[in-house]
Amino acid sequence: MKLPPEPEICIIGAGFAGLCAGVKLKEAEFTKFTIFDSNSEVGGTWLVNRYPGCACDVPSHLYSFSFAPKPDWTKHYSSQPEILEYLKDVTRQYGLYPHIRFQTRVESLRWNANSLKWIAVIHNTLTNEKQTLAYDFVISGVGMLRIPNYPEEFCKFTGELIHSAVWNPDVDLTGKRVGVVGTGASGIQIVPTIVDQVDKLTVFQRRAPYLMPKIQFEYPEVCKWALTKVPGLRWATRATIFWLQELLYIGFQHNTVGAKLVEKISTVQRRSQISHEMLRKKMTPNYEFGCKRILPTNDYYPAIQKPNVNIVSGKIVQVKDKTILTDDGASTDLDVLILATGYKPHDYFAPMNIIGKNSEDILHTWKTEGPKTYLGTVCSSMPNYFSLLGPNTALGHSSVIFVIECQCDWMVRLLQFMQKRDMYSFSVKEAAEDDFMHFYDEGHTKTVWGNANCGSWYVNSKGKITTLWPYNLVSFWRLMNGLNTEAFDFK
């Protein structure tokens, strides 16, 4: 049995990862692929997240594909609408729309050891029809920040309840008593955007976040012209941003001078922007810098000092009708409650069910034992399966688009290697997987993520980091730049 000239490839997700996979496959002349997405348009997280103030916290010229530069970004940090339009433009430019089946979910995958194919159950949510199809390879681009986290206690709230990831634009916040639960990436963008619209705004803060100044500006037309016309300027701009972001990595090393220096920037911002001593104390984190995501913003501290804002740091102990009770005795009546409570990254690819080699239930294994991968891209229990931006590959300091491109380039090299040698399937050896996981775990012993406890979503229920890449991006590029075929069993 050998790999057919045109293998059938299933891509799950039409966000950055799925679209990148489609582009790279087309360039390598693998054209028989289908991208499945449960939404009605491309964009993934940048389609479904539409909350007020939604924007990226990585500079625009780095949070984009290297093969599809956009010289006319409006701002240094882009908003959700502009990123979504960029992804639509990429999809049109590279002719991916004909390959996409929208409003269609891959419900389950099962590895067939006899045919060496993945058997997929596909569900069209418009017609409610289901199909069973066979694929030579599967590429997962579903990402980790996809399933909204709804803490159970808030289901008892009888007012308007909105999750930031499922925003309801029909709810009018004007003149309302509004509560925001959470001060992560979405919370610190929502609060400054709605503060002048609402009557009273209560922010329920579990742990104060570390903030950093946001170097935000609009690109003047002359800059856009130069980035379009001047040879090499676009590349130099992207490279400069890349290396500046790489420098931030020193801030995530455990107990180092570099980390203390970066933390100092956050401290200076807090002291200069918050005038009231008691509020400044309330907004000072009590955990090591970098343990949770560092949030760039210039307007959050000024927003929470407005007279209609109250910060509640007490633990929420009860939700009764429209009232939130905390353990410090505070009682807050609300009309609207906004949950900026993030996602469930450790649900991985759920609700999709995957049965891998030897009938292994992959989701059960990953939830009970933690995921094991090789290069954060393939798994010994899932032959012919690629995971883009899955376990072990998220970042705390730079652009995940770089990671996705590295993974897609490596994936194409592996497929081309197999095609030239008439190979039909690959399975990474467990020894190679174990070696990589040892390298991965060892890396975290030197980072703040592996040494601090702050309730971060980076850590699973067992206290193990399964999400973040522990090294800088240059290290990831070096690993992915080659192809160690000795790490695989081929058929």
CSV table of C-alpha atoms in Angstrom, one decimal:
chain,number,residue,atom,x,y,z
A,1,MET,CA,0.0,0.0,0.0
A,2,LYS,CA,1.3,3.4,-0.9
A,3,LEU,CA,0.3,7.0,-0.6
A,4,PRO,CA,-2.0,8.0,-3.6
A,5,PRO,CA,-0.8,10.8,-5.8
A,6,GLU,CA,-3.6,13.0,-4.3
A,7,PRO,CA,-4.3,12.0,-0.7
A,8,GLU,CA,-7.6,13.0,0.8
A,9,ILE,CA,-7.0,15.5,3.6
A,10,CYS,CA,-9.4,16.7,6.2
A,11,ILE,CA,-8.7,20.1,7.8
A,12,ILE,CA,-10.8,21.0,10.9
A,13,GLY,CA,-11.2,24.8,11.5
A,14,ALA,CA,-11.1,27.8,9.2
A,15,GLY,CA,-9.2,30.2,11.5
A,16,PHE,CA,-5.6,31.1,11.2
A,17,ALA,CA,-4.4,27.5,11.6
A,18,GLY,CA,-6.8,25.8,9.1
A,19,LEU,CA,-6.3,28.5,6.5
A,20,CYS,CA,-2.5,28.3,6.8
A,21,ALA,CA,-2.7,24.6,6.3
A,22,GLY,CA,-4.8,25.1,3.2
A,23,VAL,CA,-2.4,27.6,1.7
A,24,LYS,CA,0.7,25.4,2.4
A,25,LEU,CA,-1.0,22.3,1.0
A,26,LYS,CA,-2.0,24.1,-2.2
A,27,GLU,CA,1.6,25.5,-2.7
A,28,ALA,CA,2.9,21.9,-2.3
A,29,GLU,CA,0.3,20.7,-4.9
A,30,PHE,CA,-1.7,18.7,-2.3
A,31,THR,CA,-5.1,19.9,-3.6
A,32,LYS,CA,-7.6,17.3,-2.4
A,33,PHE,CA,-8.4,18.8,1.0
A,34,THR,CA,-11.6,20.0,2.6
A,35,ILE,CA,-11.8,22.5,5.4
A,36,PHE,CA,-14.7,22.0,7.8
A,37,ASP,CA,-15.9,24.8,10.1
A,38,SER,CA,-19.0,25.0,12.2
A,39,ASN,CA,-19.4,28.7,11.6
A,40,SER,CA,-20.8,30.5,8.5
A,41,GLU,CA,-17.5,32.3,7.6
A,42,VAL,CA,-13.8,32.0,8.1
A,43,GLY,CA,-12.0,33.6,11.0
A,44,GLY,CA,-12.3,31.2,13.9
A,45,THR,CA,-11.8,33.1,17.2
A,46,TRP,CA,-11.7,36.4,15.3
A,47,LEU,CA,-15.2,35.7,13.9
A,48,VAL,CA,-17.0,34.6,17.1
A,49,ASN,CA,-15.3,37.1,19.5
A,50,ARG,CA,-17.2,40.4,18.9
A,51,TYR,CA,-17.2,42.0,22.4
A,52,PRO,CA,-16.7,45.7,22.8
A,53,GLY,CA,-13.0,46.6,22.4
A,54,CYS,CA,-12.0,43.2,21.1
A,55,ALA,CA,-8.5,43.5,19.7
A,56,CYS,CA,-5.2,41.7,19.4
A,57,ASP,CA,-2.4,42.1,22.0
A,58,VAL,CA,0.3,41.2,19.5
A,59,PRO,CA,1.5,43.9,16.9
A,60,SER,CA,-0.3,43.6,13.5
A,61,HIS,CA,2.7,43.2,11.3
A,62,LEU,CA,3.7,40.1,13.3
A,63,TYR,CA,0.2,38.8,13.9
A,64,SER,CA,-0.3,37.9,10.3
A,65,PHE,CA,1.1,35.4,7.8
A,66,SER,CA,4.6,36.0,6.5
A,67,PHE,CA,3.4,34.9,3.0
A,68,ALA,CA,0.4,37.3,3.0
A,69,PRO,CA,1.7,40.6,4.4
A,70,LYS,CA,-0.7,43.5,4.8
A,71,PRO,CA,1.2,46.8,4.4
A,72,ASP,CA,-1.8,49.0,5.2
A,73,TRP,CA,-2.7,47.9,8.7
A,74,THR,CA,-4.6,50.7,10.3
A,75,LYS,CA,-3.0,50.5,13.8
A,76,HIS,CA,0.0,48.9,15.4
A,77,TYR,CA,-2.4,46.6,17.3
A,78,SER,CA,-5.4,45.6,15.2
A,79,SER,CA,-9.0,45.4,16.2
A,80,GLN,CA,-11.2,42.3,15.7
A,81,PRO,CA,-13.0,43.6,12.6
A,82,GLU,CA,-9.7,44.4,10.7
A,83,ILE,CA,-8.2,41.0,11.6
A,84,LEU,CA,-11.4,39.2,10.4
A,85,GLU,CA,-11.3,41.1,7.1
A,86,TYR,CA,-7.6,40.2,6.7
A,87,LEU,CA,-8.5,36.5,7.0
A,88,LYS,CA,-11.3,36.8,4.5
A,89,ASP,CA,-8.8,38.5,2.1
A,90,VAL,CA,-6.3,35.7,2.5
A,91,THR,CA,-9.0,33.1,1.9
A,92,ARG,CA,-10.0,34.9,-1.4
A,93,GLN,CA,-6.4,35.5,-2.5
A,94,TYR,CA,-5.4,31.9,-2.2
A,95,GLY,CA,-8.6,30.4,-3.5
A,96,LEU,CA,-9.6,28.6,-0.3
A,97,TYR,CA,-13.4,29.2,-0.3
A,98,PRO,CA,-14.2,26.4,-2.7
A,99,HIS,CA,-12.4,24.0,-0.3
A,100,ILE,CA,-14.5,25.1,2.7
A,101,ARG,CA,-17.7,23.5,4.0
A,102,PHE,CA,-19.2,25.9,6.4
A,103,GLN,CA,-21.7,25.1,9.2
A,104,THR,CA,-20.4,21.6,9.2
A,105,ARG,CA,-18.8,19.9,12.2
A,106,VAL,CA,-16.5,16.9,12.4
A,107,GLU,CA,-18.3,15.0,15.1
A,108,SER,CA,-15.9,12.1,15.4
A,109,LEU,CA,-12.8,10.5,14.1
A,110,ARG,CA,-11.8,6.8,14.3
A,111,TRP,CA,-8.5,5.4,13.1
A,112,ASN,CA,-8.9,2.3,10.9
A,113,ALA,CA,-5.8,0.2,11.2
A,114,ASN,CA,-6.7,-2.0,8.2
A,115,SER,CA,-7.3,0.8,5.6
A,116,LEU,CA,-4.8,3.1,7.4
A,117,LYS,CA,-7.4,5.9,7.1
A,118,TRP,CA,-9.3,8.1,9.4
A,119,ILE,CA,-13.1,7.5,9.4
A,120,ALA,CA,-14.9,10.8,10.0
A,121,VAL,CA,-18.5,11.5,10.9
A,122,ILE,CA,-19.4,14.9,9.4
A,123,HIS,CA,-22.5,16.8,10.5
A,124,ASN,CA,-24.1,19.5,8.5
A,125,THR,CA,-25.8,21.7,11.1
A,126,LEU,CA,-28.0,23.4,8.5
A,127,THR,CA,-29.6,20.3,7.0
A,128,ASN,CA,-28.9,18.0,10.0
A,129,GLU,CA,-27.5,15.5,7.6
A,130,LYS,CA,-24.6,13.3,8.5
A,131,GLN,CA,-21.9,11.7,6.3
A,132,THR,CA,-19.2,9.1,7.0
A,133,LEU,CA,-16.1,9.9,5.0
A,134,ALA,CA,-12.6,8.4,4.9
A,135,TYR,CA,-9.4,10.5,4.9
A,136,ASP,CA,-5.7,9.7,4.5
A,137,PHE,CA,-4.7,12.6,6.8
A,138,VAL,CA,-6.4,14.8,9.3
A,139,ILE,CA,-5.2,18.3,10.3
A,140,SER,CA,-6.7,19.9,13.4
A,141,GLY,CA,-6.8,23.6,13.5
A,142,VAL,CA,-9.4,24.0,16.2
A,143,GLY,CA,-7.2,25.9,18.6
A,144,MET,CA,-7.3,25.9,22.4
A,145,LEU,CA,-9.4,29.1,23.1
A,146,ARG,CA,-12.7,27.9,21.7
A,147,ILE,CA,-15.1,26.5,24.4
A,148,PRO,CA,-16.4,29.4,26.6
A,149,ASN,CA,-16.0,28.8,30.4
A,150,TYR,CA,-19.3,29.3,32.1
A,151,PRO,CA,-18.8,29.0,35.9
A,152,GLU,CA,-21.8,27.1,37.2
A,153,GLU,CA,-22.8,29.6,39.9
A,154,PHE,CA,-23.6,32.3,37.4
A,155,CYS,CA,-26.3,30.3,35.7
A,156,LYS,CA,-28.5,31.4,38.6
A,157,PHE,CA,-28.3,35.1,37.6
A,158,THR,CA,-31.7,36.2,36.4
A,159,GLY,CA,-30.7,39.4,34.7
A,160,GLU,CA,-29.0,39.6,31.3
A,161,LEU,CA,-26.1,37.2,31.2
A,162,ILE,CA,-23.5,37.5,28.5
A,163,HIS,CA,-20.2,35.7,27.9
A,164,SER,CA,-17.5,37.7,26.2
A,165,ALA,CA,-17.0,34.9,23.7
A,166,VAL,CA,-20.7,34.8,22.8
A,167,TRP,CA,-21.5,38.4,22.8
A,168,ASN,CA,-25.1,39.5,22.3
A,169,PRO,CA,-25.1,42.9,20.5
A,170,ASP,CA,-28.9,43.2,21.1
A,171,VAL,CA,-28.3,43.9,24.8
A,172,ASP,CA,-28.2,47.6,25.4
A,173,LEU,CA,-25.9,48.5,28.3
A,174,THR,CA,-26.8,52.2,28.3
A,175,GLY,CA,-27.7,53.4,31.8
A,176,LYS,CA,-27.5,49.9,33.3
A,177,ARG,CA,-25.9,48.5,36.4
A,178,VAL,CA,-23.3,46.2,34.8
A,179,GLY,CA,-20.9,43.7,36.3
A,180,VAL,CA,-17.8,42.2,34.7
A,181,VAL,CA,-16.4,39.0,36.1
A,182,GLY,CA,-12.7,38.5,35.2
A,183,THR,CA,-9.7,40.8,34.5
A,184,GLY,CA,-8.0,38.8,31.8
A,185,ALA,CA,-7.4,39.7,28.2
A,186,SER,CA,-11.1,40.2,27.3
A,187,GLY,CA,-12.0,41.9,30.6
A,188,ILE,CA,-9.4,44.6,30.4
A,189,GLN,CA,-10.6,45.5,26.9
A,190,ILE,CA,-14.3,45.5,27.7
A,191,VAL,CA,-14.2,47.7,30.8
A,192,PRO,CA,-12.7,50.8,29.2
A,193,THR,CA,-15.0,50.5,26.2
A,194,ILE,CA,-18.3,50.4,28.1
A,195,VAL,CA,-17.4,52.4,31.2
A,196,ASP,CA,-18.9,55.7,29.9
A,197,GLN,CA,-22.0,54.0,28.6
A,198,VAL,CA,-23.2,52.3,31.7
A,199,ASP,CA,-24.6,53.8,34.9
A,200,LYS,CA,-22.6,51.7,37.4
A,201,LEU,CA,-19.8,49.3,36.6
A,202,THR,CA,-18.6,46.6,39.1
A,203,VAL,CA,-15.5,44.6,38.2
A,204,PHE,CA,-15.2,41.4,40.1
A,205,GLN,CA,-11.5,40.6,40.3
A,206,ARG,CA,-10.1,37.3,41.5
A,207,ARG,CA,-6.5,38.2,41.1
A,208,ALA,CA,-5.1,41.6,39.9
A,209,PRO,CA,-3.4,41.3,36.5
A,210,TYR,CA,0.0,42.5,35.5
A,211,LEU,CA,-0.4,45.2,32.8
A,212,MET,CA,2.2,46.7,30.5
A,213,PRO,CA,2.1,50.0,28.5
A,214,LYS,CA,0.6,49.5,25.1
A,215,ILE,CA,2.6,51.2,22.3
A,216,GLN,CA,-0.5,51.9,20.2
A,217,PHE,CA,-0.6,54.3,17.2
A,218,GLU,CA,-2.2,54.7,13.8
A,219,TYR,CA,0.0,54.2,10.8
A,220,PRO,CA,0.1,57.4,8.7
A,221,GLU,CA,-0.5,57.1,5.0
A,222,VAL,CA,3.1,57.7,4.2
A,223,CYS,CA,4.1,54.6,6.3
A,224,LYS,CA,1.5,52.5,4.5
A,225,TRP,CA,2.9,53.7,1.1
A,226,ALA,CA,6.5,53.0,2.2
A,227,LEU,CA,5.6,49.5,3.4
A,228,THR,CA,4.0,48.8,0.1
A,229,LYS,CA,6.6,50.4,-2.2
A,230,VAL,CA,10.0,50.3,-0.5
A,231,PRO,CA,11.8,47.0,-1.1
A,232,GLY,CA,12.6,45.1,2.1
A,233,LEU,CA,10.9,47.6,4.4
A,234,ARG,CA,8.0,45.3,5.2
A,235,TRP,CA,10.4,42.4,6.0
A,236,ALA,CA,12.5,44.7,8.2
A,237,THR,CA,9.5,45.9,10.1
A,238,ARG,CA,8.3,42.4,10.8
A,239,ALA,CA,11.8,41.2,11.7
A,240,THR,CA,12.2,44.2,14.1
A,241,ILE,CA,8.9,43.4,15.9
A,242,PHE,CA,9.8,39.7,16.0
A,243,TRP,CA,13.1,40.4,17.8
A,244,LEU,CA,11.5,42.9,20.2
A,245,GLN,CA,8.9,40.3,21.1
A,246,GLU,CA,11.6,37.7,21.6
A,247,LEU,CA,13.3,40.0,24.1
A,248,LEU,CA,10.1,39.9,26.2
A,249,TYR,CA,10.9,36.2,26.8
A,250,ILE,CA,13.4,37.1,29.4
A,251,GLY,CA,10.5,38.4,31.5
A,252,PHE,CA,9.2,34.9,31.9
A,253,GLN,CA,12.4,33.3,33.2
A,254,HIS,CA,12.0,32.4,36.9
A,255,ASN,CA,13.8,34.6,39.4
A,256,THR,CA,16.1,36.3,37.0
A,257,VAL,CA,17.4,39.9,36.7
A,258,GLY,CA,15.7,40.2,33.3
A,259,ALA,CA,12.3,39.2,34.8
A,260,LYS,CA,12.7,41.8,37.5
A,261,LEU,CA,13.5,44.5,35.0
A,262,VAL,CA,10.4,43.7,32.9
A,263,GLU,CA,8.3,43.6,36.1
A,264,LYS,CA,9.6,47.0,37.0
A,265,ILE,CA,7.9,48.5,33.8
A,266,SER,CA,4.6,47.1,35.0
A,267,THR,CA,5.1,48.5,38.5
A,268,VAL,CA,6.0,52.0,37.1
A,269,GLN,CA,2.9,52.0,35.0
A,270,ARG,CA,0.7,51.1,37.9
A,271,ARG,CA,2.2,53.8,40.2
A,272,SER,CA,2.0,56.5,37.6
A,273,GLN,CA,-1.6,55.7,36.4
A,274,ILE,CA,-3.3,55.0,39.8
A,275,SER,CA,-3.3,58.0,42.1
A,276,HIS,CA,-5.3,56.4,45.0
A,277,GLU,CA,-3.1,54.4,47.3
A,278,MET,CA,-5.8,51.9,48.4
A,279,LEU,CA,-6.8,51.2,44.8
A,280,ARG,CA,-3.2,50.8,43.8
A,281,LYS,CA,-2.7,48.2,46.5
A,282,LYS,CA,-5.8,46.4,45.4
A,283,MET,CA,-4.5,46.4,41.8
A,284,THR,CA,-1.0,45.0,42.8
A,285,PRO,CA,-0.7,41.3,41.9
A,286,ASN,CA,0.4,39.0,44.7
A,287,TYR,CA,2.0,36.4,42.4
A,288,GLU,CA,5.2,36.2,40.3
A,289,PHE,CA,5.3,38.4,37.2
A,290,GLY,CA,4.4,36.4,34.0
A,291,CYS,CA,2.6,33.6,35.7
A,292,LYS,CA,-0.6,34.8,34.0
A,293,ARG,CA,-0.8,36.5,30.6
A,294,ILE,CA,0.7,40.0,30.6
A,295,LEU,CA,-1.8,42.4,29.3
A,296,PRO,CA,-0.8,45.5,27.2
A,297,THR,CA,-3.2,48.5,27.8
A,298,ASN,CA,-3.1,52.2,28.4
A,299,ASP,CA,-6.7,52.8,29.4
A,300,TYR,CA,-7.7,50.1,31.9
A,301,TYR,CA,-6.3,51.9,35.0
A,302,PRO,CA,-7.8,55.3,34.1
A,303,ALA,CA,-11.1,53.5,33.4
A,304,ILE,CA,-11.4,51.9,36.8
A,305,GLN,CA,-10.8,55.2,38.6
A,306,LYS,CA,-13.9,56.8,37.2
A,307,PRO,CA,-16.6,57.6,39.8
A,308,ASN,CA,-19.1,55.0,38.5
A,309,VAL,CA,-16.6,52.0,38.8
A,310,ASN,CA,-16.2,49.7,41.8
A,311,ILE,CA,-13.5,47.0,42.1
A,312,VAL,CA,-14.7,44.0,44.1
A,313,SER,CA,-11.9,41.6,45.2
A,314,GLY,CA,-13.9,39.4,47.5
A,315,LYS,CA,-14.7,35.8,46.5
A,316,ILE,CA,-18.1,35.4,45.0
A,317,VAL,CA,-20.0,33.1,47.4
A,318,GLN,CA,-23.6,33.3,46.0
A,319,VAL,CA,-25.6,34.5,43.1
A,320,LYS,CA,-29.2,35.2,44.0
A,321,ASP,CA,-31.5,36.6,41.3
A,322,LYS,CA,-29.8,39.8,40.2
A,323,THR,CA,-27.5,40.1,43.2
A,324,ILE,CA,-23.9,39.0,43.6
A,325,LEU,CA,-22.7,38.3,47.2
A,326,THR,CA,-19.0,38.1,48.1
A,327,ASP,CA,-17.2,36.8,51.2
A,328,ASP,CA,-16.2,40.3,52.3
A,329,GLY,CA,-19.9,41.0,53.0
A,330,ALA,CA,-20.5,43.1,49.8
A,331,SER,CA,-23.8,42.8,48.0
A,332,THR,CA,-24.0,44.1,44.4
A,333,ASP,CA,-27.3,44.4,42.5
A,334,LEU,CA,-26.9,44.3,38.7
A,335,ASP,CA,-29.0,44.5,35.5
A,336,VAL,CA,-26.4,42.9,33.3
A,337,LEU,CA,-23.6,40.4,34.1
A,338,ILE,CA,-20.7,40.0,31.6
A,339,LEU,CA,-18.6,36.9,32.0
A,340,ALA,CA,-15.0,37.6,30.9
A,341,THR,CA,-14.1,34.2,32.3
A,342,GLY,CA,-12.2,32.8,29.4
A,343,TYR,CA,-12.2,29.3,27.9
A,344,LYS,CA,-11.7,25.7,28.7
A,345,PRO,CA,-8.3,25.0,27.0
A,346,HIS,CA,-8.0,21.6,28.7
A,347,ASP,CA,-11.1,20.3,26.9
A,348,TYR,CA,-8.8,20.3,23.8
A,349,PHE,CA,-10.7,19.2,20.7
A,350,ALA,CA,-14.0,18.5,22.5
A,351,PRO,CA,-16.9,17.9,21.8
A,352,MET,CA,-15.3,16.0,18.9
A,353,ASN,CA,-14.6,12.4,19.8
A,354,ILE,CA,-11.3,10.8,18.6
A,355,ILE,CA,-10.5,7.1,18.8
A,356,GLY,CA,-6.9,6.6,17.9
A,357,LYS,CA,-4.6,3.6,17.5
A,358,ASN,CA,-5.5,0.5,19.5
A,359,SER,CA,-9.0,2.0,20.1
A,360,GLU,CA,-7.6,4.6,22.5
A,361,ASP,CA,-10.0,7.3,23.5
A,362,ILE,CA,-7.7,10.3,23.0
A,363,LEU,CA,-9.7,12.9,24.9
A,364,HIS,CA,-10.0,10.6,28.0
A,365,THR,CA,-6.3,10.0,27.9
A,366,TRP,CA,-5.4,13.6,27.6
A,367,LYS,CA,-7.7,14.7,30.4
A,368,THR,CA,-6.6,12.0,32.8
A,369,GLU,CA,-2.9,11.7,32.0
A,370,GLY,CA,-2.2,15.0,30.1
A,371,PRO,CA,-1.4,15.2,26.4
A,372,LYS,CA,1.8,13.8,25.0
A,373,THR,CA,3.1,15.0,21.6
A,374,TYR,CA,6.1,15.1,19.4
A,375,LEU,CA,7.1,18.7,18.5
A,376,GLY,CA,3.7,19.8,19.7
A,377,THR,CA,2.3,18.6,16.3
A,378,VAL,CA,1.9,14.8,16.2
A,379,CYS,CA,1.0,12.1,18.7
A,380,SER,CA,2.0,8.5,18.9
A,381,SER,CA,-1.5,7.3,19.4
A,382,MET,CA,-2.8,9.2,16.3
A,383,PRO,CA,-1.2,8.2,13.1
A,384,ASN,CA,-1.5,10.5,10.1
A,385,TYR,CA,-2.9,13.3,12.3
A,386,PHE,CA,-1.4,16.8,12.7
A,387,SER,CA,-2.4,19.2,15.5
A,388,LEU,CA,-1.8,22.9,14.8
A,389,LEU,CA,-1.5,25.2,17.8
A,390,GLY,CA,-2.6,22.3,20.1
A,391,PRO,CA,-1.0,21.2,23.3
A,392,ASN,CA,2.5,22.4,24.2
A,393,THR,CA,2.6,25.2,21.5
A,394,ALA,CA,0.8,28.3,22.8
A,395,LEU,CA,2.9,31.4,23.6
A,396,GLY,CA,3.1,33.8,26.4
A,397,HIS,CA,5.3,36.4,24.8
A,398,SER,CA,4.9,36.5,21.0
A,399,SER,CA,2.8,35.7,17.9
A,400,VAL,CA,1.3,32.2,17.6
A,401,ILE,CA,1.1,32.8,13.8
A,402,PHE,CA,4.8,32.1,13.7
A,403,VAL,CA,4.2,28.7,15.4
A,404,ILE,CA,1.4,27.8,13.0
A,405,GLU,CA,3.6,28.5,10.0
A,406,CYS,CA,6.5,26.5,11.4
A,407,GLN,CA,4.2,23.6,12.0
A,408,CYS,CA,2.6,23.8,8.5
A,409,ASP,CA,6.0,23.9,6.8
A,410,TRP,CA,7.2,20.9,8.8
A,411,MET,CA,3.9,19.0,8.0
A,412,VAL,CA,4.3,19.6,4.3
A,413,ARG,CA,8.0,18.3,4.4
A,414,LEU,CA,6.8,15.1,6.1
A,415,LEU,CA,4.0,14.6,3.5
A,416,GLN,CA,6.4,15.2,0.6
A,417,PHE,CA,8.9,12.8,2.1
A,418,MET,CA,6.2,10.1,2.3
A,419,GLN,CA,4.9,10.8,-1.2
A,420,LYS,CA,8.3,10.4,-2.8
A,421,ARG,CA,8.9,7.0,-1.1
A,422,ASP,CA,5.4,5.6,-1.7
A,423,MET,CA,4.6,5.6,2.1
A,424,TYR,CA,1.0,5.5,3.2
A,425,SER,CA,1.1,6.3,6.9
A,426,PHE,CA,3.3,7.6,9.7
A,427,SER,CA,3.2,7.0,13.4
A,428,VAL,CA,5.7,8.8,15.7
A,429,LYS,CA,7.7,6.5,17.9
A,430,GLU,CA,6.8,6.6,21.6
A,431,ALA,CA,10.6,6.9,22.5
A,432,ALA,CA,10.8,10.1,20.3
A,433,GLU,CA,7.6,11.4,21.9
A,434,ASP,CA,9.0,10.7,25.4
A,435,ASP,CA,12.2,12.5,24.6
A,436,PHE,CA,10.4,15.5,23.4
A,437,MET,CA,8.1,15.6,26.4
A,438,HIS,CA,11.2,15.4,28.7
A,439,PHE,CA,12.7,18.4,26.8
A,440,TYR,CA,9.4,20.2,27.1
A,441,ASP,CA,9.0,19.6,30.9
A,442,GLU,CA,12.6,20.5,31.5
A,443,GLY,CA,12.1,23.8,29.8
A,444,HIS,CA,9.3,24.8,32.2
A,445,THR,CA,11.6,24.2,35.2
A,446,LYS,CA,13.3,27.5,34.3
A,447,THR,CA,10.2,29.5,33.6
A,448,VAL,CA,7.8,31.4,35.8
A,449,TRP,CA,5.0,29.2,34.4
A,450,GLY,CA,6.6,26.1,35.9
A,451,ASN,CA,7.4,27.7,39.3
A,452,ALA,CA,4.5,29.9,40.3
A,453,ASN,CA,0.9,29.2,41.2
A,454,CYS,CA,-1.6,31.8,40.2
A,455,GLY,CA,-4.6,29.9,38.9
A,456,SER,CA,-3.6,30.4,35.3
A,457,TRP,CA,-5.3,28.6,32.5
A,458,TYR,CA,-1.9,27.4,31.3
A,459,VAL,CA,-2.1,24.6,34.0
A,460,ASN,CA,-4.4,21.6,33.9
A,461,SER,CA,-6.3,20.1,36.9
A,462,LYS,CA,-3.3,18.0,37.7
A,463,GLY,CA,-1.1,21.1,38.1
A,464,LYS,CA,0.8,20.4,34.9
A,465,ILE,CA,1.4,22.9,32.1
A,466,THR,CA,0.1,21.5,28.9
A,467,THR,CA,-0.4,24.6,26.8
A,468,LEU,CA,2.6,26.9,26.6
A,469,TRP,CA,5.9,26.5,24.7
A,470,PRO,CA,8.6,26.9,27.4
A,471,TYR,CA,11.4,28.3,25.2
A,472,ASN,CA,11.7,31.2,22.8
A,473,LEU,CA,10.5,31.1,19.2
A,474,VAL,CA,14.0,30.7,17.7
A,475,SER,CA,14.2,27.4,19.6
A,476,PHE,CA,10.9,26.3,18.1
A,477,TRP,CA,12.0,27.3,14.6
A,478,ARG,CA,15.2,25.3,14.9
A,479,LEU,CA,13.3,22.2,16.0
A,480,MET,CA,10.8,22.5,13.2
A,481,ASN,CA,13.2,23.4,10.5
A,482,GLY,CA,14.4,19.9,9.9
A,483,LEU,CA,12.8,16.5,9.6
A,484,ASN,CA,14.1,13.6,11.8
A,485,THR,CA,12.6,10.7,9.9
A,486,GLU,CA,14.1,8.3,12.5
A,487,ALA,CA,11.4,9.4,14.9
A,488,PHE,CA,8.7,7.7,12.9
A,489,ASP,CA,7.5,4.3,11.9
A,490,PHE,CA,6.3,4.4,8.3
A,491,LYS,CA,4.1,2.0,6.2
